[in-house]
Coordinates of N, CA, C and O in Angstrom, one line a residue:
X11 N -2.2 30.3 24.2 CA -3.0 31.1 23.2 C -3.8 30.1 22.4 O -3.4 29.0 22.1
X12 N -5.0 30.5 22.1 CA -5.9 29.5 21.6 C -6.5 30.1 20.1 O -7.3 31.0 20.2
X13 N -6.1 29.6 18.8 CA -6.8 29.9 18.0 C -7.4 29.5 17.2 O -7.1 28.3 17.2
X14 N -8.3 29.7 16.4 CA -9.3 28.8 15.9 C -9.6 29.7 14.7 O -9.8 30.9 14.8
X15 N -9.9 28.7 13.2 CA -9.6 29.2 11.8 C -11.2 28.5 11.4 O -11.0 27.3 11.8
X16 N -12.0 28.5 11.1 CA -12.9 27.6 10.0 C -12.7 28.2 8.7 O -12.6 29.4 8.5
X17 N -12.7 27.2 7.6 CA -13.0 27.4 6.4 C -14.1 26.2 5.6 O -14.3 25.0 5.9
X18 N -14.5 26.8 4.7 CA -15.6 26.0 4.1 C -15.5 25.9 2.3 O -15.3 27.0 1.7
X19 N -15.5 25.0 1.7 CA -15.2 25.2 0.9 C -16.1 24.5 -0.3 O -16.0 23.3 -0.4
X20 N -17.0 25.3 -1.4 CA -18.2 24.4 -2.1 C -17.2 24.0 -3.3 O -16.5 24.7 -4.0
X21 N -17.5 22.3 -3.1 CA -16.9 21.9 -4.3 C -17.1 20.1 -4.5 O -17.1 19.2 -3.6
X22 N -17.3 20.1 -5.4 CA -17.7 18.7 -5.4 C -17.3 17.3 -4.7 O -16.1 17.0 -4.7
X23 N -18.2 16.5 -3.9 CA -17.7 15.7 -3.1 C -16.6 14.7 -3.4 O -15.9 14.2 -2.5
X24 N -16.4 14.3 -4.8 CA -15.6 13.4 -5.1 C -14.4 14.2 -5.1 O -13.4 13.7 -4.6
X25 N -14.4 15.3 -5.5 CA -12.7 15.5 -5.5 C -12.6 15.5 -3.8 O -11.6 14.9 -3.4
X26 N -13.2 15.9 -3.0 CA -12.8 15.1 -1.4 C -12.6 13.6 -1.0 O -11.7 13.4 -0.2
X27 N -13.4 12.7 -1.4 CA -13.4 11.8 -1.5 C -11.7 11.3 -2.6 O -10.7 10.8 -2.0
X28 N -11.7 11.6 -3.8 CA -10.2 11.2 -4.4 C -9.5 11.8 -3.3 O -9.1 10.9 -2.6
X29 N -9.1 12.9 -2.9 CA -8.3 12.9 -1.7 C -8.3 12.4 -0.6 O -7.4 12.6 0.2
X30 N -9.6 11.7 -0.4 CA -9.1 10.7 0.9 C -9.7 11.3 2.4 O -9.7 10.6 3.4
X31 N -10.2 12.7 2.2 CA -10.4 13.7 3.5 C -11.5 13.2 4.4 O -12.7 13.2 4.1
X32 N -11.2 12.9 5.2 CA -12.5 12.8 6.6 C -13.7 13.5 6.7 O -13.4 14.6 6.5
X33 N -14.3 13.4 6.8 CA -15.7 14.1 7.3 C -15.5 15.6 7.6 O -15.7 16.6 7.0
X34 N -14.9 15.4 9.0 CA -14.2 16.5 9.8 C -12.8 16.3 9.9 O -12.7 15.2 10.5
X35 N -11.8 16.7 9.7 CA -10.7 16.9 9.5 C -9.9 17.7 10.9 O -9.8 18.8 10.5
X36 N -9.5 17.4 11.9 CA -8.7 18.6 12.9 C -7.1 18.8 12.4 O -6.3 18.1 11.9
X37 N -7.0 19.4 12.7 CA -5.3 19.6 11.8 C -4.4 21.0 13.3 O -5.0 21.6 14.1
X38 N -3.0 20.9 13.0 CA -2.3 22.3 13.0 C -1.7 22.2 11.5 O -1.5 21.2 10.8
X39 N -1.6 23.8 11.2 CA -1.0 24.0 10.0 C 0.4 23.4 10.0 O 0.9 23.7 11.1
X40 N 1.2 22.8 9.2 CA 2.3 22.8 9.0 C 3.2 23.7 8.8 O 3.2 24.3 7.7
X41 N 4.2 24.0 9.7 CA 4.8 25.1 10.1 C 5.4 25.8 8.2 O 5.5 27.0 7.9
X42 N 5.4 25.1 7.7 CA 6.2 25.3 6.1 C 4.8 26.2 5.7 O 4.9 27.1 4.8
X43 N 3.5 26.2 6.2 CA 2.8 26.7 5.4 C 2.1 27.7 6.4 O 0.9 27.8 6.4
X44 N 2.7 28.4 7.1 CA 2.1 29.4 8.0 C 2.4 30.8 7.4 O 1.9 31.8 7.9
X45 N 3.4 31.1 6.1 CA 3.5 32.5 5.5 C 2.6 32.3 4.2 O 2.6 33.2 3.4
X46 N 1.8 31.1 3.8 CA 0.7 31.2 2.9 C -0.4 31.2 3.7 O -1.4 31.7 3.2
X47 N -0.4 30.8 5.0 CA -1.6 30.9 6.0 C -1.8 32.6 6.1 O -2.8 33.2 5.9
X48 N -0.8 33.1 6.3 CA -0.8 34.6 6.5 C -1.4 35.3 5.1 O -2.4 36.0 4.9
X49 N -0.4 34.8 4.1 CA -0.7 35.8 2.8 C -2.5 35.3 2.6 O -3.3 36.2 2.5
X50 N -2.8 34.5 2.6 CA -4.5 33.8 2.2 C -5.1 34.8 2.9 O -6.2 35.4 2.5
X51 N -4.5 35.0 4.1 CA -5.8 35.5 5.6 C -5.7 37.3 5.0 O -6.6 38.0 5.1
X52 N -4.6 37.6 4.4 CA -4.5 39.2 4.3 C -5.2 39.5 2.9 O -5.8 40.5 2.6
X53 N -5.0 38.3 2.0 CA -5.7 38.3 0.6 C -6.8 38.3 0.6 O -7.3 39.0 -0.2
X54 N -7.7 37.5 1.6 CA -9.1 37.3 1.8 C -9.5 38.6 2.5 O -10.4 39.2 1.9
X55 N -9.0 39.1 3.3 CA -9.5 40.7 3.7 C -9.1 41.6 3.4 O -9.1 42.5 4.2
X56 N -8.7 41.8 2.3 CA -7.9 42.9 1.0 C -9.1 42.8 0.2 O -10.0 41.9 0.2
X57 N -8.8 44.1 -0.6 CA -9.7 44.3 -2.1 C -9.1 43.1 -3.3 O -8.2 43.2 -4.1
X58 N -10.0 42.1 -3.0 CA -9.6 41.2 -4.0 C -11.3 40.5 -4.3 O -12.3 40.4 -3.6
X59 N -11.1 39.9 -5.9 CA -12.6 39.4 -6.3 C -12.2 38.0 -5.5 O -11.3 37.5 -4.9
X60 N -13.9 37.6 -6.0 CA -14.1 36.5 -5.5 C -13.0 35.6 -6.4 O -12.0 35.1 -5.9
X61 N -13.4 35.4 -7.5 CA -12.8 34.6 -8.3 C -11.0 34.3 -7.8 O -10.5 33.2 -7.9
X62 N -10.1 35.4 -7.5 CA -8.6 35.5 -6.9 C -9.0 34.9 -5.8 O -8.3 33.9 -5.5
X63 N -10.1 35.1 -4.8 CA -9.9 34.6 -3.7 C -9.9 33.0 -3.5 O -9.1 32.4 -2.9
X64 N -11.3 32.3 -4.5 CA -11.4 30.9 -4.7 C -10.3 30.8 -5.3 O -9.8 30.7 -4.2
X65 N -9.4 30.8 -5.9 CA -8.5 30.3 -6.6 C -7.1 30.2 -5.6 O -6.5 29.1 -5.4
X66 N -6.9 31.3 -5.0 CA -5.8 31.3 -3.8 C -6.5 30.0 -2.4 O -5.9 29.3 -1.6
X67 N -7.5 30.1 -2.8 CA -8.3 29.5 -1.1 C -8.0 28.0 -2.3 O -7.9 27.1 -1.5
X68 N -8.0 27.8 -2.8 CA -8.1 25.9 -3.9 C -6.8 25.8 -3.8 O -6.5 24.9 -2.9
X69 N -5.6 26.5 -4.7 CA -4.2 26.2 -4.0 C -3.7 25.8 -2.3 O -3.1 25.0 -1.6
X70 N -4.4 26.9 -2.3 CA -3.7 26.5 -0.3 C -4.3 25.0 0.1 O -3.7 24.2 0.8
X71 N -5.9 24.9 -0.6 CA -5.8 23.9 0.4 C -5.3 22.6 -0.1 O -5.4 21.5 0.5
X72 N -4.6 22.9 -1.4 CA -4.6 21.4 -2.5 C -3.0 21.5 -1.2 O -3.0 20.7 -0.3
X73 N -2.4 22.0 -1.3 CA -1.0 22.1 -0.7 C -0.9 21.6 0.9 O -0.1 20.9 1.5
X74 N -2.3 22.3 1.5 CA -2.9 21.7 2.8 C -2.7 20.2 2.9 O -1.8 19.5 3.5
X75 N -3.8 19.8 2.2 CA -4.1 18.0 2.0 C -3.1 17.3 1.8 O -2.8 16.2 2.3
X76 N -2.2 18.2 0.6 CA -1.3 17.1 0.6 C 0.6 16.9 1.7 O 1.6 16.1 1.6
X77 N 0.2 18.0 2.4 CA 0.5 17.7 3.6 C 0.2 16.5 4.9 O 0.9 15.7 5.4
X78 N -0.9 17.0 4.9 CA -1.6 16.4 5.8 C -2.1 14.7 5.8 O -2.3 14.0 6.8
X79 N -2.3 14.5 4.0 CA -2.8 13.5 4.1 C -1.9 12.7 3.0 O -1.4 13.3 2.1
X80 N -1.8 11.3 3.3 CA -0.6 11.3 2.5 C -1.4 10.1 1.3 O -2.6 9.7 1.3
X81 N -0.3 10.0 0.3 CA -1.6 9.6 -1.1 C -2.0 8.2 -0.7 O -1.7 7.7 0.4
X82 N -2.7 7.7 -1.4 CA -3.4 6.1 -1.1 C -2.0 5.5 -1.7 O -1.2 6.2 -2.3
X83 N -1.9 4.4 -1.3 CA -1.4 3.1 -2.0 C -1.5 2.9 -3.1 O -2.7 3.0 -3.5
X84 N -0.5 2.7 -4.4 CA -0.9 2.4 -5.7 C -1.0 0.8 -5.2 O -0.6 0.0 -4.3
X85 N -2.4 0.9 -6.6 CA -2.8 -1.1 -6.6 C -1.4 -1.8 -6.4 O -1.4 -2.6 -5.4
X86 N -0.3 -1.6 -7.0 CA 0.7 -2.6 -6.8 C 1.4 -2.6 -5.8 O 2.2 -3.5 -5.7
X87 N 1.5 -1.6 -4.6 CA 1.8 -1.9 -3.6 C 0.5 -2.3 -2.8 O 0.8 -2.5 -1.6
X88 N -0.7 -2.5 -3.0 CA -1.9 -3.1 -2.4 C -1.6 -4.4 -2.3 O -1.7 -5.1 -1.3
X89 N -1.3 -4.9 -3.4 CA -1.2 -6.0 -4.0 C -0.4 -6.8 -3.3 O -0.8 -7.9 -2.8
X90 N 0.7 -6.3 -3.2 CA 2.1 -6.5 -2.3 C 1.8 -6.8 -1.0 O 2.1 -7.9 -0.4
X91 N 1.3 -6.1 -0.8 CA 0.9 -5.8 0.9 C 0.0 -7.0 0.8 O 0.3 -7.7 1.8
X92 N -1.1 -7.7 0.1 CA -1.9 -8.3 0.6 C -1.0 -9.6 -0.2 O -1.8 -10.1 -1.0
X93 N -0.1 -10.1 -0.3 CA 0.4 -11.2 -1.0 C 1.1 -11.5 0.3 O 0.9 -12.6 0.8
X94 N 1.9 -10.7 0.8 CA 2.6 -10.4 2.1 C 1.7 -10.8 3.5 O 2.2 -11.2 4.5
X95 N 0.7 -10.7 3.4 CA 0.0 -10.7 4.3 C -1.1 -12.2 4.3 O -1.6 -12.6 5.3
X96 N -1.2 -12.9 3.0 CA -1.7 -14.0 2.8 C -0.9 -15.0 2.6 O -1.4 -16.1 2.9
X97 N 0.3 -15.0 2.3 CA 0.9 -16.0 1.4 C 0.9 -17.5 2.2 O 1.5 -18.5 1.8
X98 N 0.1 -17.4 3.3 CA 0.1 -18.9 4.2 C -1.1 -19.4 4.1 O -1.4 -20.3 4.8
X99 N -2.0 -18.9 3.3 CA -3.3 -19.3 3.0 C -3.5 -19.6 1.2 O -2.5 -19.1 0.6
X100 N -4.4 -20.2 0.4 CA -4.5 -20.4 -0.7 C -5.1 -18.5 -1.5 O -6.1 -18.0 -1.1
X101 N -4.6 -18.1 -2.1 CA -4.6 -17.1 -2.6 C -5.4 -17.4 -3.9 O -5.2 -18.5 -4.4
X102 N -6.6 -16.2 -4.6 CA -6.7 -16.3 -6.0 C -6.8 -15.2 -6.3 O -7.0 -14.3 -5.5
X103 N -6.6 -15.1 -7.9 CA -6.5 -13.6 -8.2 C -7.9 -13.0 -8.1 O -8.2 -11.8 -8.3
X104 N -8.7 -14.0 -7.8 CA -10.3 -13.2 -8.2 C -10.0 -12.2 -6.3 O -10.0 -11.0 -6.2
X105 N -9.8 -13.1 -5.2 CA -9.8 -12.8 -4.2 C -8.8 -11.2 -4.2 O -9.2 -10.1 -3.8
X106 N -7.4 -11.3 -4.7 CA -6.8 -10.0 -5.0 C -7.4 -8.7 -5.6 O -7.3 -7.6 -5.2
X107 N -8.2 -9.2 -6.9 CA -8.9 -8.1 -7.4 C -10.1 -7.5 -6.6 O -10.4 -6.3 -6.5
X108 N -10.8 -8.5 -5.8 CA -11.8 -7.7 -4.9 C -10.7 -6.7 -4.1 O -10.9 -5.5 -4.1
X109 N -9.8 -7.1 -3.5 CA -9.3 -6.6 -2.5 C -8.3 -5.1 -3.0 O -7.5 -4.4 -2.2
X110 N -8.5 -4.8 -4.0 CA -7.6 -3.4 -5.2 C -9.2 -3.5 -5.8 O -9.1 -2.4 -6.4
X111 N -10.3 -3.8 -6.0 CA -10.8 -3.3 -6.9 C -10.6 -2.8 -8.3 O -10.7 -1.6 -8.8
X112 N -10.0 -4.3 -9.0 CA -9.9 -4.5 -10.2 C -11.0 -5.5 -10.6 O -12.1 -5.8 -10.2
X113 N -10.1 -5.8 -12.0 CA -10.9 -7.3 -12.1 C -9.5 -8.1 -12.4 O -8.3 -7.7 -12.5
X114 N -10.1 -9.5 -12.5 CA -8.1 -10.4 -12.4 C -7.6 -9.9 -13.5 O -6.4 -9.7 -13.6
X115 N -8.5 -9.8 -14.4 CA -7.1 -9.2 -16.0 C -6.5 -8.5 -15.6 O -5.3 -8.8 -15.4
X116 N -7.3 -7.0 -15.2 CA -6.8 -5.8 -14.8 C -5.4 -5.7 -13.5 O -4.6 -4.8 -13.3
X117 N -5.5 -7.1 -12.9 CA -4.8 -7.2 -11.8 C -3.3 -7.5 -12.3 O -2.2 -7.1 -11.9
X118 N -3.8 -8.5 -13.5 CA -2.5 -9.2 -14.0 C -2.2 -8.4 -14.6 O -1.8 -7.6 -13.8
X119 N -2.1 -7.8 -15.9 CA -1.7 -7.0 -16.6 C -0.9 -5.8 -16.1 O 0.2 -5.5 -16.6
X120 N -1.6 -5.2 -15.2 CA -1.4 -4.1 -14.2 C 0.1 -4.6 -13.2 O 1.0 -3.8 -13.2
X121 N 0.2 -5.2 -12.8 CA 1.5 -6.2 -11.9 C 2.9 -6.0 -12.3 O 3.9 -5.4 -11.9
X122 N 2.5 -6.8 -13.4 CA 3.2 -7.1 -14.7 C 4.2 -6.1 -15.2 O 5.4 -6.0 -15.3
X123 N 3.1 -5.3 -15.6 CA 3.6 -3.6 -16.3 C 4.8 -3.1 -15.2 O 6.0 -3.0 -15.3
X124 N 4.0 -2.7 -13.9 CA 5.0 -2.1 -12.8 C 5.8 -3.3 -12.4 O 6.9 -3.0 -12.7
X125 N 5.7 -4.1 -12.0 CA 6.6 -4.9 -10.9 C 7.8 -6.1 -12.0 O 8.7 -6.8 -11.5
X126 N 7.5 -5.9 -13.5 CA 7.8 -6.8 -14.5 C 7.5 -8.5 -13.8 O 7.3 -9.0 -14.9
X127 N 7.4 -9.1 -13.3 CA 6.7 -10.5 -12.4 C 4.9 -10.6 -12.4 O 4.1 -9.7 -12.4
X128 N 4.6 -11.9 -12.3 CA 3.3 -12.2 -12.8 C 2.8 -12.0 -11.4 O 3.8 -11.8 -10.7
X129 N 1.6 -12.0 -10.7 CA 1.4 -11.7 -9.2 C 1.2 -13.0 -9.3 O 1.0 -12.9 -10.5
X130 N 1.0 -14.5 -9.0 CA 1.3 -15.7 -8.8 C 2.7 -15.9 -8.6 O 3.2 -16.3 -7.5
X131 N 3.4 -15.6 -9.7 CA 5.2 -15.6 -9.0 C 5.1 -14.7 -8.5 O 3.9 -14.9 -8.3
X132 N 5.3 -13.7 -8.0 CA 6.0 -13.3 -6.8 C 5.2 -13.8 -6.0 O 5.9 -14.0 -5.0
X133 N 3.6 -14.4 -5.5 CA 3.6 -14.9 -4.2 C 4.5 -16.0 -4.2 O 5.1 -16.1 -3.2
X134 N 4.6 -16.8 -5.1 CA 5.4 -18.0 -4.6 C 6.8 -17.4 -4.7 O 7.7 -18.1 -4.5
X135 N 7.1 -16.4 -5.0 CA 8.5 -15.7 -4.4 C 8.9 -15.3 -3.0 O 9.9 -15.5 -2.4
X136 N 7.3 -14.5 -2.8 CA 7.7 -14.2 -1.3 C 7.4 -16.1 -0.6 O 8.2 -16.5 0.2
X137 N 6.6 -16.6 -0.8 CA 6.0 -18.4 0.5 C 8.1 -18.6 0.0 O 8.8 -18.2 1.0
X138 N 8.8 -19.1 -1.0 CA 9.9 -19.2 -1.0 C 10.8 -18.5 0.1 O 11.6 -19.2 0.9
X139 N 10.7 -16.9 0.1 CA 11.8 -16.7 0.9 C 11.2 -16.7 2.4 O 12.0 -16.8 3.3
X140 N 9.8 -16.7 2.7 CA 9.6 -17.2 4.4 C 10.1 -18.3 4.3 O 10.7 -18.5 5.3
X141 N 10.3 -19.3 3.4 CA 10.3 -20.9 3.8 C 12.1 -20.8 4.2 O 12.7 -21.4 5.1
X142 N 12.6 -20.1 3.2 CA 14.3 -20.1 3.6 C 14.1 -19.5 5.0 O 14.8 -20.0 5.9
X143 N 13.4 -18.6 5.3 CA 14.1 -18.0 7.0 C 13.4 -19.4 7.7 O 14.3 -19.9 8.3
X144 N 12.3 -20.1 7.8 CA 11.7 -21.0 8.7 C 12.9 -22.1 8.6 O 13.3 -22.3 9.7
X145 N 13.6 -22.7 7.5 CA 14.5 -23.6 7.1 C 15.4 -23.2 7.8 O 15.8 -24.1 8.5
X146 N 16.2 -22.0 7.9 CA 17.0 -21.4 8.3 C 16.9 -21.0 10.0 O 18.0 -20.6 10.6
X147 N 15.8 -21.2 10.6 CA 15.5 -20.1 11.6 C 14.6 -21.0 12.8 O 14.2 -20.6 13.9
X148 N 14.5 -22.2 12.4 CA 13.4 -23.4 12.9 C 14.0 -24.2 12.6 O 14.9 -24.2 11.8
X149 N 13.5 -25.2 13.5 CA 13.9 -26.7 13.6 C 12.2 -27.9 12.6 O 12.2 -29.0 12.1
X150 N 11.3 -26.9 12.8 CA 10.1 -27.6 11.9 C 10.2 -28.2 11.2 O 10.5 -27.6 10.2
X151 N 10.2 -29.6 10.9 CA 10.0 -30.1 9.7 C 9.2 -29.5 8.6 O 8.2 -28.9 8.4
X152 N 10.4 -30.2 7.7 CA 10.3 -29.1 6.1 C 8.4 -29.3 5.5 O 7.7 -28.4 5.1
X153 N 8.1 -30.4 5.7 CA 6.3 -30.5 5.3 C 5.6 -29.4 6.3 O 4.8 -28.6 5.8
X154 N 5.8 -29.2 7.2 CA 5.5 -28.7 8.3 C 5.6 -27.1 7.5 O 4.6 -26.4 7.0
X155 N 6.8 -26.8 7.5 CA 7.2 -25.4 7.1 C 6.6 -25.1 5.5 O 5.9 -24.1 5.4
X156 N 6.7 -25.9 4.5 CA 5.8 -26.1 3.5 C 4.6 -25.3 3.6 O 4.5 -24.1 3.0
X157 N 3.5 -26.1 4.4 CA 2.2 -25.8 4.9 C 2.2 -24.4 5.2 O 1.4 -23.6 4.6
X158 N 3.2 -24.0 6.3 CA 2.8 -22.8 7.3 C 3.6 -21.7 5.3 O 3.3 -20.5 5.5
X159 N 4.1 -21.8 4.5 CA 4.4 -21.2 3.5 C 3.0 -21.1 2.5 O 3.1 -20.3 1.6
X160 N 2.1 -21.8 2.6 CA 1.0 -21.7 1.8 C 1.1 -23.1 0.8 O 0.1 -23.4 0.3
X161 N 2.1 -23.7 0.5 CA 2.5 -24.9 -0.4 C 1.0 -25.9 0.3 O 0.6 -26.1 1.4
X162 N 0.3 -26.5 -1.1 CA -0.7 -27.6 -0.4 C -0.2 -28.9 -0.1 O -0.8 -29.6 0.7
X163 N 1.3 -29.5 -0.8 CA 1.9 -30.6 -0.5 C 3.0 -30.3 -0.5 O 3.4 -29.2 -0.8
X164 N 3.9 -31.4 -0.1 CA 5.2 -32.1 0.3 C 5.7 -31.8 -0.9 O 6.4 -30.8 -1.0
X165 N 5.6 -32.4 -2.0 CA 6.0 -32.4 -2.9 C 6.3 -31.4 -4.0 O 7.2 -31.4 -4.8
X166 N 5.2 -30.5 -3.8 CA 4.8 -29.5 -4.7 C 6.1 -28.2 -4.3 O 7.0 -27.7 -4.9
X167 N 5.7 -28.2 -3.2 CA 6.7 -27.4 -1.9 C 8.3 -27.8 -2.2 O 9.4 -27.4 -2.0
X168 N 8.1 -28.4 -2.5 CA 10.5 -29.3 -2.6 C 10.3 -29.3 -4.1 O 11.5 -29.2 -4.5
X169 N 9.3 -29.3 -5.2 CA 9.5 -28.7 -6.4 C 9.9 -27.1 -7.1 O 10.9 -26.7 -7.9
X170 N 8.6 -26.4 -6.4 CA 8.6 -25.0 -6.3 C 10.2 -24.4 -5.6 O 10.8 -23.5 -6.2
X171 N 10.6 -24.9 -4.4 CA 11.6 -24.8 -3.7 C 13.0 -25.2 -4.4 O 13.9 -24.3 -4.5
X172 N 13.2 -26.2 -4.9 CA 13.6 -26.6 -5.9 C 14.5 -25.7 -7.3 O 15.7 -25.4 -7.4
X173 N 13.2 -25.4 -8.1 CA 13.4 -24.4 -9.0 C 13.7 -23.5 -8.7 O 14.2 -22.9 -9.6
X174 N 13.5 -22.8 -7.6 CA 13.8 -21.4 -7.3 C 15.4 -21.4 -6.8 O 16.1 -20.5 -7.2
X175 N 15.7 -22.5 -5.9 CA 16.9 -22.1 -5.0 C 18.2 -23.6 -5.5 O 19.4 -23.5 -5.3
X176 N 17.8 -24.5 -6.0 CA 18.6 -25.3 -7.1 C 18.9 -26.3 -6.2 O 20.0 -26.8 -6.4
X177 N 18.0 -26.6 -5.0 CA 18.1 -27.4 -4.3 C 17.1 -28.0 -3.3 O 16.1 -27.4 -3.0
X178 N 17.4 -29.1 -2.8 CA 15.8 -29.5 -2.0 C 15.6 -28.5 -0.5 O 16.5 -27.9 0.1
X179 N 14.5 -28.5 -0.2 CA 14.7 -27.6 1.3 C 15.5 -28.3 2.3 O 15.9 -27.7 3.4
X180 N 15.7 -29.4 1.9 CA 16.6 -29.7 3.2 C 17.7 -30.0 3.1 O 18.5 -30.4 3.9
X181 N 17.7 -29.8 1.8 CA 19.7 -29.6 1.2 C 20.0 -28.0 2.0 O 21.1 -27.8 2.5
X182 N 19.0 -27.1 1.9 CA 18.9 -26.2 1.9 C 19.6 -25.8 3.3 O 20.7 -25.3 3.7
X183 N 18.2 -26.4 3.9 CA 18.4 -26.4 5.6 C 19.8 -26.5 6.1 O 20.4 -25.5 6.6
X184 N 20.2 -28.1 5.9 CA 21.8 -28.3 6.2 C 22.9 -27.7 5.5 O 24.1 -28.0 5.7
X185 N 22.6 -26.7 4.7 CA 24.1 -25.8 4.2 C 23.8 -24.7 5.2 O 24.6 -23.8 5.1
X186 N 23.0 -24.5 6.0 CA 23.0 -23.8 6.8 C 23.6 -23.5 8.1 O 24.2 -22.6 8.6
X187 N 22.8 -25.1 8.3 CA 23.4 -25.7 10.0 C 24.5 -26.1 10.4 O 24.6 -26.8 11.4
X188 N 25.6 -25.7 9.3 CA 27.0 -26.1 9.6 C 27.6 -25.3 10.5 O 28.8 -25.5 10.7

């Protein structure tokens, strides 16, 4: 059985746009919403105004969308995701804020609030905990492992490493390899 529904709906592009919606959109209904699919379809060809009808047809589809499409990323898990995904390259907050479309204040401030940590610490939180699994998980030499962590030196790397874990990486290493 083959069926086929169009609806159209006049309303300003940005509230499509803040939801995220495609161009063209193909969907099945979500089974949870097939007795409002019904009541809409009986309400729209009943004696009803326009005004009940736009209003039931705006609910359905706000309930639609948010079925179908799931919300954006808040900035701080953007953030996350791209700290996660850089932390072996030199990171700056200017580069973060393009990437969330903030600006760096807004980045820091913003972090901060939700995550209580500055976004510079936690990347050198997460280059720390790759560096324990590489230490842990690899034979690499620790400068070596450093590097592929995002650290620019030997030194800075067994500092940072250091403060965090109360010992050198390769104190580290050998409480391991026992």
């Amino acid at each position: 059985e083959l069926h086929t529904a169009w609806f159209t709906f006049s309303m300003e592009e940005r509230a499509l746009d803040f939801l995220s919606v495609p161009r063209y959109l193909r969907f099945n209904v979500p089974d949870f919403l097939n007795s409002e699919n019904d009541a809409l379809e009986k309400f729209s060809n009943g004696d009803s105004t326009v005004l009940s009808r736009s209003s039931a047809g705006y609910s359905y589809v706000t309930e639609l969308f948010s079925a179908l499409l799931p919300p954006p990323d808040s900035p701080d898990v953007l953030i996350r995701h791209y700290l996660e995904s850089h932390y072996s390259s030199p990171v700056t907050l200017d580069e973060i804020a393009r990437h969330v479309g903030m600006t760096r204040y807004s980045v820091c401030r913003y972090y901060m609030k939700k995550r209580g940590i500055s976004v510079m610490d936690e990347l050198n939180r997460i280059r720390i905990a790759k560096a324990k699994r590489f230490l842990r998980y690899t034979s690499d030499p620790v400068e070596k492992i450093g590097r592929m962590c995002g650290f620019e030196s030997a030194s800075y790397f067994a500092k940072r490493f250091r403060s965090a874990c109360g010992k050198s990486p390769a104190a580290y290493r050998s409480a391991y390899s026992r």
